[in-house]
Amino acid sequence: MSNEETLRQLALETLEQDADRIVQLIRVQMDNLTMPQCPVYDEVLDTQMFGLSKEIHFAIRLGLIDREKGRMILDDLEKQVSKVHEAYYEHRKQLKETKES
């Protein structure tokens, strides 16, 4: 593997790890009962997503990843965030139903 291929692979792995960290951060906030409507939650998510998008843009400008791969990373992250939100609301719904019965 050439140095350029190694750098491209490292850049891709780093960006994917950063996206995974954002999902983990969201899960921790949810586990600690921080609701998605909370301004602090929104601020953290927006800041993290913005930072990752800037990292991706930088990697694209350096030619380490292509624009489509960068878009795929962000799209995947958004899907994962949605799944975490859905799980959170489903859990709250189940808790509410349990309390009512």
Tab-separated table of N, CA, C and O in Angstrom:
chain	number	residue	atom	x	y	z
A	1	MET	N	0.856	-1.176	0.000
A	1	MET	CA	0.000	0.000	0.000
A	1	MET	C	0.902	1.239	0.000
A	1	MET	O	1.825	1.351	0.788
A	2	SER	N	0.584	2.188	-0.873
A	2	SER	CA	1.391	3.401	-0.976
A	2	SER	C	1.090	4.338	0.193
A	2	SER	O	0.107	4.175	0.914
A	3	ASN	N	1.966	5.321	0.357
A	3	ASN	CA	1.762	6.317	1.420
A	3	ASN	C	0.439	7.056	1.237
A	3	ASN	O	-0.263	7.336	2.212
A	4	GLU	N	0.107	7.367	-0.004
A	4	GLU	CA	-1.132	8.086	-0.274
A	4	GLU	C	-2.340	7.221	0.092
A	4	GLU	O	-3.291	7.707	0.722
A	5	GLU	N	-2.312	5.957	-0.264
A	5	GLU	CA	-3.410	5.053	0.091
A	5	GLU	C	-3.514	4.899	1.598
A	5	GLU	O	-4.617	4.853	2.157
A	6	THR	N	-2.371	4.831	2.270
A	6	THR	CA	-2.358	4.718	3.726
A	6	THR	C	-2.977	5.955	4.362
A	6	THR	O	-3.783	5.843	5.292
A	7	LEU	N	-2.634	7.134	3.847
A	7	LEU	CA	-3.206	8.379	4.371
A	7	LEU	C	-4.716	8.446	4.132
A	7	LEU	O	-5.468	8.863	5.009
A	8	ARG	N	-5.140	8.014	2.959
A	8	ARG	CA	-6.572	8.017	2.658
A	8	ARG	C	-7.323	7.083	3.612
A	8	ARG	O	-8.375	7.430	4.130
A	9	GLN	N	-6.769	5.902	3.837
A	9	GLN	CA	-7.405	4.940	4.735
A	9	GLN	C	-7.443	5.481	6.162
A	9	GLN	O	-8.447	5.368	6.857
A	10	LEU	N	-6.351	6.080	6.597
A	10	LEU	CA	-6.285	6.657	7.941
A	10	LEU	C	-7.292	7.797	8.092
A	10	LEU	O	-7.979	7.895	9.120
A	11	ALA	N	-7.397	8.649	7.077
A	11	ALA	CA	-8.364	9.755	7.125
A	11	ALA	C	-9.788	9.215	7.229
A	11	ALA	O	-10.579	9.682	8.057
A	12	LEU	N	-10.107	8.217	6.425
A	12	LEU	CA	-11.439	7.631	6.447
A	12	LEU	C	-11.736	7.002	7.804
A	12	LEU	O	-12.800	7.228	8.388
A	13	GLU	N	-10.804	6.238	8.329
A	13	GLU	CA	-11.000	5.602	9.637
A	13	GLU	C	-11.178	6.642	10.736
A	13	GLU	O	-12.024	6.490	11.618
A	14	THR	N	-10.402	7.708	10.684
A	14	THR	CA	-10.488	8.768	11.690
A	14	THR	C	-11.856	9.458	11.638
A	14	THR	O	-12.485	9.694	12.676
A	15	LEU	N	-12.328	9.769	10.441
A	15	LEU	CA	-13.633	10.416	10.298
A	15	LEU	C	-14.755	9.497	10.785
A	15	LEU	O	-15.681	9.949	11.469
A	16	GLU	N	-14.665	8.226	10.461
A	16	GLU	CA	-15.685	7.280	10.921
A	16	GLU	C	-15.649	7.123	12.440
A	16	GLU	O	-16.697	7.012	13.083
A	17	GLN	N	-14.458	7.138	13.029
A	17	GLN	CA	-14.346	7.070	14.492
A	17	GLN	C	-14.948	8.307	15.133
A	17	GLN	O	-15.634	8.218	16.166
A	18	ASP	N	-14.727	9.469	14.540
A	18	ASP	CA	-15.298	10.704	15.074
A	18	ASP	C	-16.823	10.664	14.992
A	18	ASP	O	-17.512	11.110	15.920
A	19	ALA	N	-17.364	10.129	13.905
A	19	ALA	CA	-18.823	9.990	13.781
A	19	ALA	C	-19.344	9.037	14.859
A	19	ALA	O	-20.364	9.307	15.495
A	20	ASP	N	-18.637	7.944	15.099
A	20	ASP	CA	-19.030	6.992	16.149
A	20	ASP	C	-19.005	7.651	17.526
A	20	ASP	O	-19.870	7.387	18.364
A	21	ARG	N	-18.032	8.509	17.757
A	21	ARG	CA	-17.949	9.206	19.048
A	21	ARG	C	-19.159	10.116	19.262
A	21	ARG	O	-19.651	10.261	20.382
A	22	ILE	N	-19.626	10.731	18.191
A	22	ILE	CA	-20.803	11.590	18.306
A	22	ILE	C	-22.012	10.756	18.711
A	22	ILE	O	-22.783	11.142	19.596
A	23	VAL	N	-22.175	9.598	18.095
A	23	VAL	CA	-23.297	8.718	18.453
A	23	VAL	C	-23.173	8.285	19.914
A	23	VAL	O	-24.156	8.285	20.655
A	24	GLN	N	-21.967	7.952	20.348
A	24	GLN	CA	-21.763	7.550	21.745
A	24	GLN	C	-22.089	8.701	22.687
A	24	GLN	O	-22.698	8.498	23.748
A	25	LEU	N	-21.695	9.898	22.319
A	25	LEU	CA	-21.996	11.079	23.136
A	25	LEU	C	-23.503	11.261	23.269
A	25	LEU	O	-24.020	11.526	24.363
A	26	ILE	N	-24.218	11.079	22.190
A	26	ILE	CA	-25.673	11.202	22.224
A	26	ILE	C	-26.271	10.136	23.125
A	26	ILE	O	-27.160	10.411	23.930
A	27	ARG	N	-25.770	8.913	23.013
A	27	ARG	CA	-26.278	7.831	23.862
A	27	ARG	C	-26.047	8.129	25.336
A	27	ARG	O	-26.915	7.897	26.168
A	28	VAL	N	-24.884	8.671	25.659
A	28	VAL	CA	-24.582	9.012	27.058
A	28	VAL	C	-25.547	10.084	27.537
A	28	VAL	O	-26.076	9.998	28.645
A	29	GLN	N	-25.796	11.081	26.709
A	29	GLN	CA	-26.726	12.133	27.105
A	29	GLN	C	-28.124	11.567	27.318
A	29	GLN	O	-28.806	11.926	28.269
A	30	MET	N	-28.547	10.686	26.437
A	30	MET	CA	-29.870	10.071	26.571
A	30	MET	C	-29.926	9.213	27.831
A	30	MET	O	-30.925	9.224	28.548
A	31	ASP	N	-28.869	8.449	28.084
A	31	ASP	CA	-28.827	7.595	29.270
A	31	ASP	C	-28.886	8.406	30.553
A	31	ASP	O	-29.344	7.928	31.587
A	32	ASN	N	-28.395	9.633	30.483
A	32	ASN	CA	-28.416	10.503	31.653
A	32	ASN	C	-29.641	11.411	31.647
A	32	ASN	O	-29.646	12.476	32.250
A	33	LEU	N	-30.642	10.982	30.911
A	33	LEU	CA	-31.953	11.639	30.873
A	33	LEU	C	-31.941	13.043	30.291
A	33	LEU	O	-32.787	13.871	30.617
A	34	THR	N	-30.969	13.324	29.432
A	34	THR	CA	-30.989	14.597	28.731
A	34	THR	C	-31.906	14.424	27.535
A	34	THR	O	-31.654	13.608	26.666
A	35	MET	N	-32.958	15.158	27.528
A	35	MET	CA	-33.962	14.986	26.485
A	35	MET	C	-33.516	15.662	25.196
A	35	MET	O	-32.845	16.689	25.221
A	36	PRO	N	-33.916	15.090	24.046
A	36	PRO	CA	-33.538	15.669	22.757
A	36	PRO	C	-34.009	17.110	22.551
A	36	PRO	O	-33.424	17.830	21.769
A	37	GLN	N	-35.052	17.540	23.270
A	37	GLN	CA	-35.531	18.914	23.110
A	37	GLN	C	-34.709	19.902	23.941
A	37	GLN	O	-34.879	21.094	23.837
A	38	CYS	N	-33.844	19.383	24.787
A	38	CYS	CA	-33.044	20.226	25.673
A	38	CYS	C	-32.072	21.091	24.858
A	38	CYS	O	-31.374	20.592	23.982
A	39	PRO	N	-32.017	22.391	25.142
A	39	PRO	CA	-31.105	23.270	24.407
A	39	PRO	C	-29.636	22.830	24.501
A	39	PRO	O	-28.890	22.963	23.530
A	40	VAL	N	-29.229	22.305	25.637
A	40	VAL	CA	-27.845	21.849	25.789
A	40	VAL	C	-27.593	20.673	24.848
A	40	VAL	O	-26.567	20.597	24.178
A	41	TYR	N	-28.538	19.763	24.782
A	41	TYR	CA	-28.424	18.615	23.887
A	41	TYR	C	-28.287	19.099	22.445
A	41	TYR	O	-27.399	18.665	21.700
A	42	ASP	N	-29.184	19.992	22.037
A	42	ASP	CA	-29.141	20.519	20.671
A	42	ASP	C	-27.807	21.198	20.380
A	42	ASP	O	-27.243	21.034	19.301
A	43	GLU	N	-27.321	21.965	21.343
A	43	GLU	CA	-26.061	22.683	21.162
A	43	GLU	C	-24.901	21.715	20.978
A	43	GLU	O	-24.056	21.887	20.090
A	44	VAL	N	-24.851	20.692	21.812
A	44	VAL	CA	-23.773	19.701	21.712
A	44	VAL	C	-23.847	18.979	20.370
A	44	VAL	O	-22.851	18.843	19.669
A	45	LEU	N	-25.043	18.537	20.007
A	45	LEU	CA	-25.196	17.824	18.741
A	45	LEU	C	-24.823	18.715	17.560
A	45	LEU	O	-24.064	18.299	16.675
A	46	ASP	N	-25.331	19.928	17.541
A	46	ASP	CA	-25.020	20.847	16.445
A	46	ASP	C	-23.523	21.127	16.357
A	46	ASP	O	-22.951	21.137	15.268
A	47	THR	N	-22.892	21.352	17.495
A	47	THR	CA	-21.459	21.643	17.522
A	47	THR	C	-20.653	20.448	17.018
A	47	THR	O	-19.737	20.605	16.203
A	48	GLN	N	-21.007	19.260	17.488
A	48	GLN	CA	-20.290	18.057	17.068
A	48	GLN	C	-20.485	17.780	15.574
A	48	GLN	O	-19.532	17.438	14.873
A	49	MET	N	-21.709	17.920	15.101
A	49	MET	CA	-21.994	17.686	13.680
A	49	MET	C	-21.267	18.719	12.810
A	49	MET	O	-20.722	18.375	11.765
A	50	PHE	N	-21.264	19.956	13.257
A	50	PHE	CA	-20.561	20.998	12.511
A	50	PHE	C	-19.069	20.693	12.450
A	50	PHE	O	-18.448	20.785	11.390
A	51	GLY	N	-18.500	20.300	13.584
A	51	GLY	CA	-17.078	19.976	13.622
A	51	GLY	C	-16.734	18.830	12.690
A	51	GLY	O	-15.739	18.883	11.951
A	52	LEU	N	-17.555	17.786	12.694
A	52	LEU	CA	-17.302	16.655	11.813
A	52	LEU	C	-17.434	17.071	10.352
A	52	LEU	O	-16.619	16.668	9.516
A	53	SER	N	-18.420	17.883	10.044
A	53	SER	CA	-18.578	18.314	8.649
A	53	SER	C	-17.366	19.126	8.190
A	53	SER	O	-16.933	19.008	7.033
A	54	LYS	N	-16.787	19.913	9.090
A	54	LYS	CA	-15.572	20.675	8.749
A	54	LYS	C	-14.382	19.733	8.546
A	54	LYS	O	-13.567	19.937	7.642
A	55	GLU	N	-14.276	18.690	9.384
A	55	GLU	CA	-13.210	17.695	9.201
A	55	GLU	C	-13.352	17.025	7.838
A	55	GLU	O	-12.356	16.831	7.128
A	56	ILE	N	-14.574	16.655	7.503
A	56	ILE	CA	-14.824	15.989	6.221
A	56	ILE	C	-14.481	16.923	5.067
A	56	ILE	O	-13.819	16.520	4.099
A	57	HIS	N	-14.902	18.159	5.173
A	57	HIS	CA	-14.600	19.140	4.129
A	57	HIS	C	-13.085	19.290	3.956
A	57	HIS	O	-12.578	19.336	2.825
A	58	PHE	N	-12.363	19.333	5.054
A	58	PHE	CA	-10.907	19.448	5.003
A	58	PHE	C	-10.292	18.223	4.316
A	58	PHE	O	-9.414	18.354	3.456
A	59	ALA	N	-10.768	17.031	4.672
A	59	ALA	CA	-10.250	15.799	4.060
A	59	ALA	C	-10.551	15.772	2.560
A	59	ALA	O	-9.717	15.323	1.761
A	60	ILE	N	-11.710	16.277	2.174
A	60	ILE	CA	-12.056	16.351	0.751
A	60	ILE	C	-11.107	17.306	0.040
A	60	ILE	O	-10.581	16.989	-1.038
A	61	ARG	N	-10.874	18.464	0.629
A	61	ARG	CA	-9.980	19.457	0.018
A	61	ARG	C	-8.564	18.921	-0.150
A	61	ARG	O	-7.889	19.253	-1.115
A	62	LEU	N	-8.143	18.062	0.787
A	62	LEU	CA	-6.810	17.465	0.678
A	62	LEU	C	-6.782	16.285	-0.296
A	62	LEU	O	-5.717	15.768	-0.609
A	63	GLY	N	-7.949	15.869	-0.748
A	63	GLY	CA	-8.023	14.742	-1.659
A	63	GLY	C	-7.912	13.397	-0.967
A	63	GLY	O	-7.635	12.387	-1.604
A	64	LEU	N	-8.145	13.387	0.361
A	64	LEU	CA	-8.037	12.136	1.115
A	64	LEU	C	-9.297	11.290	1.004
A	64	LEU	O	-9.243	10.068	1.128
A	65	ILE	N	-10.438	11.942	0.825
A	65	ILE	CA	-11.688	11.233	0.566
A	65	ILE	C	-12.430	12.003	-0.515
A	65	ILE	O	-12.164	13.193	-0.725
A	66	ASP	N	-13.352	11.340	-1.184
A	66	ASP	CA	-14.141	12.064	-2.175
A	66	ASP	C	-15.415	12.609	-1.535
A	66	ASP	O	-15.795	12.208	-0.436
A	67	ARG	N	-16.030	13.524	-2.231
A	67	ARG	CA	-17.213	14.219	-1.713
A	67	ARG	C	-18.337	13.237	-1.377
A	67	ARG	O	-19.017	13.380	-0.361
A	68	GLU	N	-18.526	12.221	-2.212
A	68	GLU	CA	-19.589	11.243	-1.988
A	68	GLU	C	-19.357	10.467	-0.693
A	68	GLU	O	-20.288	10.231	0.067
A	69	LYS	N	-18.116	10.073	-0.431
A	69	LYS	CA	-17.820	9.333	0.805
A	69	LYS	C	-18.076	10.227	2.010
A	69	LYS	O	-18.615	9.774	3.021
A	70	GLY	N	-17.714	11.483	1.930
A	70	GLY	CA	-17.988	12.424	3.020
A	70	GLY	C	-19.467	12.554	3.285
A	70	GLY	O	-19.918	12.552	4.429
A	71	ARG	N	-20.244	12.643	2.214
A	71	ARG	CA	-21.700	12.734	2.349
A	71	ARG	C	-22.257	11.460	2.978
A	71	ARG	O	-23.153	11.510	3.812
A	72	MET	N	-21.696	10.312	2.599
A	72	MET	CA	-22.155	9.042	3.152
A	72	MET	C	-21.901	8.965	4.660
A	72	MET	O	-22.733	8.458	5.408
A	73	ILE	N	-20.752	9.478	5.110
A	73	ILE	CA	-20.435	9.470	6.537
A	73	ILE	C	-21.462	10.300	7.303
A	73	ILE	O	-21.997	9.872	8.323
A	74	LEU	N	-21.768	11.490	6.800
A	74	LEU	CA	-22.747	12.358	7.470
A	74	LEU	C	-24.155	11.765	7.417
A	74	LEU	O	-24.888	11.811	8.409
A	75	ASP	N	-24.517	11.192	6.279
A	75	ASP	CA	-25.845	10.563	6.168
A	75	ASP	C	-25.975	9.400	7.140
A	75	ASP	O	-27.006	9.247	7.802
A	76	ASP	N	-24.939	8.585	7.237
A	76	ASP	CA	-24.967	7.449	8.163
A	76	ASP	C	-25.080	7.936	9.603
A	76	ASP	O	-25.839	7.374	10.395
A	77	LEU	N	-24.348	8.983	9.927
A	77	LEU	CA	-24.415	9.538	11.273
A	77	LEU	C	-25.829	10.027	11.583
A	77	LEU	O	-26.364	9.763	12.667
A	78	GLU	N	-26.443	10.716	10.643
A	78	GLU	CA	-27.804	11.207	10.861
A	78	GLU	C	-28.778	10.050	11.071
A	78	GLU	O	-29.678	10.132	11.919
A	79	LYS	N	-28.610	8.961	10.337
A	79	LYS	CA	-29.463	7.781	10.523
A	79	LYS	C	-29.263	7.177	11.909
A	79	LYS	O	-30.227	6.788	12.576
A	80	GLN	N	-28.006	7.106	12.354
A	80	GLN	CA	-27.733	6.564	13.680
A	80	GLN	C	-28.318	7.441	14.771
A	80	GLN	O	-28.873	6.934	15.759
A	81	VAL	N	-28.210	8.748	14.607
A	81	VAL	CA	-28.784	9.678	15.579
A	81	VAL	C	-30.301	9.488	15.635
A	81	VAL	O	-30.896	9.458	16.721
A	82	SER	N	-30.931	9.323	14.486
A	82	SER	CA	-32.378	9.081	14.451
A	82	SER	C	-32.743	7.801	15.181
A	82	SER	O	-33.737	7.764	15.917
A	83	LYS	N	-31.948	6.759	15.007
A	83	LYS	CA	-32.215	5.490	15.689
A	83	LYS	C	-32.099	5.646	17.200
A	83	LYS	O	-32.899	5.090	17.954
A	84	VAL	N	-31.114	6.404	17.648
A	84	VAL	CA	-30.961	6.648	19.082
A	84	VAL	C	-32.171	7.409	19.612
A	84	VAL	O	-32.715	7.086	20.664
A	85	HIS	N	-32.622	8.417	18.861
A	85	HIS	CA	-33.816	9.176	19.263
A	85	HIS	C	-35.037	8.275	19.338
A	85	HIS	O	-35.804	8.338	20.299
A	86	GLU	N	-35.218	7.450	18.317
A	86	GLU	CA	-36.367	6.541	18.307
A	86	GLU	C	-36.327	5.597	19.505
A	86	GLU	O	-37.351	5.361	20.146
A	87	ALA	N	-35.161	5.057	19.797
A	87	ALA	CA	-35.019	4.145	20.935
A	87	ALA	C	-35.341	4.870	22.240
A	87	ALA	O	-35.989	4.314	23.131
A	88	TYR	N	-34.897	6.118	22.348
A	88	TYR	CA	-35.155	6.918	23.545
A	88	TYR	C	-36.664	7.101	23.740
A	88	TYR	O	-37.195	6.875	24.827
A	89	TYR	N	-37.335	7.519	22.674
A	89	TYR	CA	-38.770	7.763	22.787
A	89	TYR	C	-39.550	6.471	23.012
A	89	TYR	O	-40.537	6.459	23.746
A	90	GLU	N	-39.108	5.381	22.412
A	90	GLU	CA	-39.755	4.095	22.637
A	90	GLU	C	-39.590	3.665	24.097
A	90	GLU	O	-40.538	3.178	24.726
A	91	HIS	N	-38.407	3.865	24.639
A	91	HIS	CA	-38.151	3.529	26.042
A	91	HIS	C	-39.037	4.368	26.967
A	91	HIS	O	-39.628	3.849	27.912
A	92	ARG	N	-39.135	5.657	26.689
A	92	ARG	CA	-39.994	6.529	27.504
A	92	ARG	C	-41.452	6.105	27.412
A	92	ARG	O	-42.180	6.122	28.406
A	93	LYS	N	-41.880	5.718	26.223
A	93	LYS	CA	-43.254	5.270	26.026
A	93	LYS	C	-43.516	4.008	26.848
A	93	LYS	O	-44.555	3.897	27.517
A	94	GLN	N	-42.573	3.081	26.828
A	94	GLN	CA	-42.727	1.848	27.594
A	94	GLN	C	-42.772	2.121	29.088
A	94	GLN	O	-43.557	1.526	29.832
A	95	LEU	N	-41.926	3.041	29.551
A	95	LEU	CA	-41.940	3.412	30.968
A	95	LEU	C	-43.282	4.009	31.365
A	95	LEU	O	-43.823	3.689	32.424
A	96	LYS	N	-43.808	4.859	30.528
A	96	LYS	CA	-45.085	5.506	30.808
A	96	LYS	C	-46.203	4.458	30.857
A	96	LYS	O	-47.047	4.491	31.758
A	97	GLU	N	-46.181	3.520	29.914
A	97	GLU	CA	-47.198	2.457	29.897
A	97	GLU	C	-47.088	1.571	31.131
A	97	GLU	O	-48.101	1.153	31.685
A	98	THR	N	-45.870	1.301	31.575
A	98	THR	CA	-45.648	0.474	32.760
A	98	THR	C	-46.197	1.182	34.003
A	98	THR	O	-46.832	0.562	34.848
A	99	LYS	N	-45.963	2.476	34.104
A	99	LYS	CA	-46.448	3.239	35.260
A	99	LYS	C	-47.966	3.306	35.285
A	99	LYS	O	-48.581	3.334	36.351
A	100	GLU	N	-48.571	3.357	34.105
A	100	GLU	CA	-50.042	3.471	34.017
A	100	GLU	C	-50.741	2.155	34.307
A	100	GLU	O	-51.911	2.144	34.629
A	101	SER	N	-50.019	1.022	34.168
A	101	SER	CA	-50.696	-0.266	34.412
A	101	SER	C	-50.545	-0.743	35.822
A	101	SER	O	-50.188	-0.193	36.729
